Amino acid sequence: MLARLASKRLLEIRQAFRQSPQTIRSLSTALNYHIDTPENNPNVPWEFNEANKPKVNEILSHYPSNYKQSAVIPLLDLAQQQHGGWLPVSAMDAVAKVVEVAPIRVYEVATFYSMFNRAKVGKYHLLVCGTTPCMIRGSREIEDALLKHLGVKRNEVTKDGLFSVGEMECMGCCVNAPMITVADYSTGSKGYTYNYYEDVTPKRVVEIVEALKRGEKPPHGTQNPERINCGPAGGNTTLLGEPKPPPCRDLDAC
Amino acid sequence: MGLGSLASRALRSSSSSRVLSTNPRYNLIRTIVSTPELHKPEAATEAASEPDLPKRTPIAGARVHFPNPDDVIEVFVDGYPVKIPKGMTVLQACSVAGVDIPRFCYHDRLSIAGNCRMCLVEVEKSPKPVASCAMPALPGMKIKTDTPIAKKAREGVMEFLLMNHPLDCPICDQGGECDLQDQSMAFGSDRGRFTETKRSVVDKNLGPLVKTVMTRCIQCTRCVRFASEIAGVQDLGMLGRGSGEEIGTYVEKLMTSELSGNVIDICPVGALTSKPFAFKARNWELKGTETIDVTDAVGSNIRIDSRGPEVMRIVPRLNEDINEEWISDKTRFCYDGLKRQRLSDPMIRGADGHFKPVSWRDALAVVAEVLHQVKPEEIVGVAGKLSDAESMMSLKDFLNRMGSNNIWCEGNGKYLDADLRSGYLMNSSISGLEKADCFLLVGTQPRVEAAMVNARIRKTVRATKAKVGYIGPPTDFNYDHDHLGTTPETLAAIADGRHPFSAALSTAKNPAIIIGAGIFDRQDTAAILSLLNSLSAKFKNLITPEWNGLNVLLLNAAQAAALDLGLTPESDSGMESAKFVYLMGADDTNLDDLPKDAFVVYQGHHGDKGVYRANVIFPSTVFSEKEGTYENTEGCVQQTVPAVPTVGDAREDWKITRALSEVCGVRLPYDSISGVRSRIKNVAPNLLRVDEREAAVFSGLLKPEGSEKVSAVPFGVTVENFYMTDAITRASKIMAQCSALLAKK
């Protein structure tokens, strides 16, 4: 009896400490089904543009002709770049036609990978890393700063259509945590970039956003002026001199 | 035990380390405990391999077929040595050894997915439990299915599966026949540790037949694999990832397959259930009657589940030779037609044109009087497409005694003769189609005419990449095919060797030509049949001692038996000169040519098309209410078994004709169904060999070489609407919904 009470209490405490479990999961990944809208429905015509058609053939040439479906991920990526960072259902249908599979097989892939956005994103899609090292180093504050500055909710596009903020899992920059990624769809697949901005602070991300708004391209990489790439702040403290050469045999001597 | 001691025990259990607690009794919260023998598998092994073992029998009569004697390997299941062919999985080896491994995603007839992990077993020298459904058995493998490791693995998997599974068994239609329910009773724990909120998934609209409660889904993907592999509709898929994973169609789409009802059977939980059957009955209140289906010429084996006088649902029965374990949607969901539009009383049309219910005595007397006034050659009898052999026999005997031999069965046409069985049967047999490596479909759309035969062809095409040629109007196929043409002239070109497909036919080992029963209604039936004869003369591989590739795909359940019994029209002018027409359930016979003053007797179970012109109605029974013999398109004879009582004053067809014969003064010499059958024995003895397929003795069609030319009229579409082909399906509300929502065009 007591044990049950105790465990119940324990549960309550745990519930209280837990963040509300699924607040707003990013819209592009929350729904595993499609809802027709005027701009996203199967009747909207969509095809790869003239600039991308050679790229499609190039991608297909990487795979054996009887395994065309292997090209589905790169083609979806290309389609996403072409369509301003997101995949309408008609784009997925177009990819299905290219790789000669049923559309559902492409939907399966597109819903599996969180990098494929199935809802509209801004021209600059800002992705805040939310994995543990970045979270410890303050990624929540960075996201809050971004959302507050842009005046949007997560996965919402700003009124001018320029920005949207999403969350990503670890992008492998833990040494420069916290970091954000800026996916730049402003120039289509031609000038598409996917840049990491590392060692950011709530102040710095706002500056980056402002710079992007002005059309500048702020230098990517670490934003801490004291660091070079992933080196330590203030320059190296160890391994300063020339490294001792390995103890090789003197080949000339023999 | 005082309250104090209880409290102290509870405190102790919550404070002490639970995982390592040696006495599980103290664990009031955590029930899945680590037991010492788990950490010492050697100890368990010794216990399992006892020297003398009790005998075990293979699961469900599993038989092992060794295609090559060199490929035999021996494995040990719980210490029992089993010989199995190479390439079998561990799970199959276990079932041969008599151990039933729990499973959700594995299905004999679908590809292996290996994602439910319920079939974990221990294999010696393997560091982890292995998924037996996906692991090939290797020689000398020592499989242990009953060890603590295997048991713990299953319990763990079950706990994960139940994590997000709603506890709505009391309101779930699958309750009582649910794999998850059964297996959690057998292998699961009595409580779980999951305290978070369960996930919920939006239900999908898959059409009028399949109801979805997607929150119950355990992501076994059986339905996805069934849809893409067997039904051939690429609609369902697995969307999302991780805990958000769900089965769906992504874009709103109905499942437009003629086999979609089978996903209800293969779903191991209550995620996909029957929409018409929803909340109608519990499976333990139903009486199962093993019988056969008559809505097409395949004769699928079914079980009619009834409660009292009502048919509640129809489910398939396993028959490897005919329908494997699938049935078409028409077979499964036509059952509500059995209780609508039924004729329950004998009726006579009055002078005002309205029907008046009368007694059997009066109705029979009226018909007998009319019968005596007409000339024998003015009497015509037509057997309907759902007639059984007994009723057709008695109708033929009766009308013969009245002096007429103008009796035929719907769909058999005027020009078909019943002399050779090979001329109207599927000579390769349905399961034999799997051996074929080249198909030529002539004027037939098997997908709508015989969905189970089509499933067999699709299976063959998928497995062997067999070539399929099709001559007929453009239609829907769920496998790759070459559309060769639309007229019989294409067939003539193939027979002459002028067509590229002739090369494919001549190089094939077992070519199969399938002719649709639609050609029997054509003017040039004889010419087409003689063309086939020259085809079989030209392509020697078509008919060999081991293989007969000349097939006719019949449309209706009654056709084959009718031809066996010799129900063929005597004269070409049947209807034009008729004064008395006896329709035995015939609704699709064209009565336009019938003279206005002709007297029409309609003996049938549904108030369908035939009733409009009838003068007298005799109510009879449907297939779920009678014992009747049917022969399917491959010549396999099967019997229906009564599942529910008859409606009102209805009688079995043969009893009605027998009674009428007595009133007419030409009493038929049988008083029981066995009497009718002994009469059938004289005419077509094969119709008494139930559940056997009697192949045609002579192969070939024995038609003279074509003197007539085939016409240039294109082949027509025989079945316009798959969901509504006969009186039962036309009366069914579910079938009406299906044709409104799902039928193409």
Coordinates of C-alpha atoms in Angstrom, one line a residue, chain A residues 1-4 6-7 10-11 14-15 18 21-22 25 30-36 42 87 89 92 102-105 107-109 111-115 118, chain B residues 3 6-8 10-11 13-14 18 28-29 195-197 199 202 204 224 228 234-246 248-253:
Chain A
M1 CA 0.0 0.0 0.0
L2 CA 2.7 2.4 1.1
A3 CA 4.9 1.4 -1.7
R4 CA 2.1 2.1 -4.2
A6 CA 5.3 6.2 -2.7
S7 CA 5.6 5.2 -6.3
L10 CA 7.5 9.6 -7.3
L11 CA 5.7 9.6 -10.6
R14 CA 8.9 13.0 -12.3
Q15 CA 5.9 14.4 -14.2
R18 CA 9.6 16.7 -17.1
P21 CA 6.7 15.8 -23.6
Q22 CA 5.6 16.7 -27.1
R25 CA 7.0 18.9 -32.7
A30 CA 4.8 16.1 -36.8
L31 CA 2.3 14.9 -39.4
N32 CA 2.8 11.6 -41.1
Y33 CA 0.0 12.3 -43.5
H34 CA -0.7 14.9 -46.0
I35 CA -3.4 17.6 -45.8
D36 CA -4.4 19.2 -49.0
P42 CA -1.2 16.4 -55.7
L87 CA 8.8 19.3 -50.6
V89 CA 3.5 16.3 -52.4
M92 CA 7.5 13.7 -54.2
A102 CA 5.0 4.0 -56.5
P103 CA 4.6 7.4 -54.9
I104 CA 4.1 5.8 -51.4
R105 CA 7.6 4.5 -51.5
Y107 CA 6.6 9.3 -49.1
E108 CA 8.0 6.7 -46.8
V109 CA 11.5 8.0 -47.4
T111 CA 8.7 11.2 -43.9
F112 CA 11.5 9.1 -42.4
Y113 CA 14.2 11.8 -42.7
S114 CA 13.7 14.9 -40.7
M115 CA 15.9 16.9 -43.1
R118 CA 7.1 18.7 -45.9
Chain B
L3 CA -0.4 -3.4 8.5
L6 CA 3.2 -4.8 5.1
A7 CA 4.3 -1.2 5.3
S8 CA 7.8 -2.2 6.4
A10 CA 6.9 -2.0 1.1
L11 CA 9.4 0.5 2.4
S13 CA 11.3 -2.8 -1.5
S14 CA 11.3 0.8 -2.5
R18 CA 15.3 -3.6 -7.1
L28 CA 5.8 -4.7 -5.8
I29 CA 6.5 -2.4 -8.7
T195 CA 4.2 5.4 -17.2
E196 CA 4.3 8.0 -19.9
T197 CA 1.3 8.9 -22.0
R199 CA 0.8 7.8 -28.3
V202 CA -5.0 9.5 -36.6
K204 CA -7.2 6.5 -41.9
V224 CA 1.9 -3.0 -46.3
S228 CA 2.3 -4.5 -52.4
Q234 CA 1.1 0.2 -53.9
D235 CA -1.0 2.3 -51.6
L236 CA 0.0 1.5 -48.0
G237 CA 3.3 2.4 -46.5
M238 CA 5.2 2.9 -43.3
L239 CA 5.5 6.6 -42.7
G240 CA 7.6 8.5 -40.2
R241 CA 10.2 7.2 -37.9
G242 CA 10.7 6.1 -34.3
S243 CA 7.8 6.4 -32.0
G244 CA 5.9 8.5 -34.6
E245 CA 5.9 5.7 -37.1
E246 CA 2.6 4.8 -38.6
G248 CA -0.8 5.0 -43.9
T249 CA -1.3 6.2 -47.4
Y250 CA 0.1 9.7 -46.8
V251 CA -2.3 11.3 -49.2
E252 CA -5.9 10.4 -48.6
K253 CA -6.6 7.4 -50.7

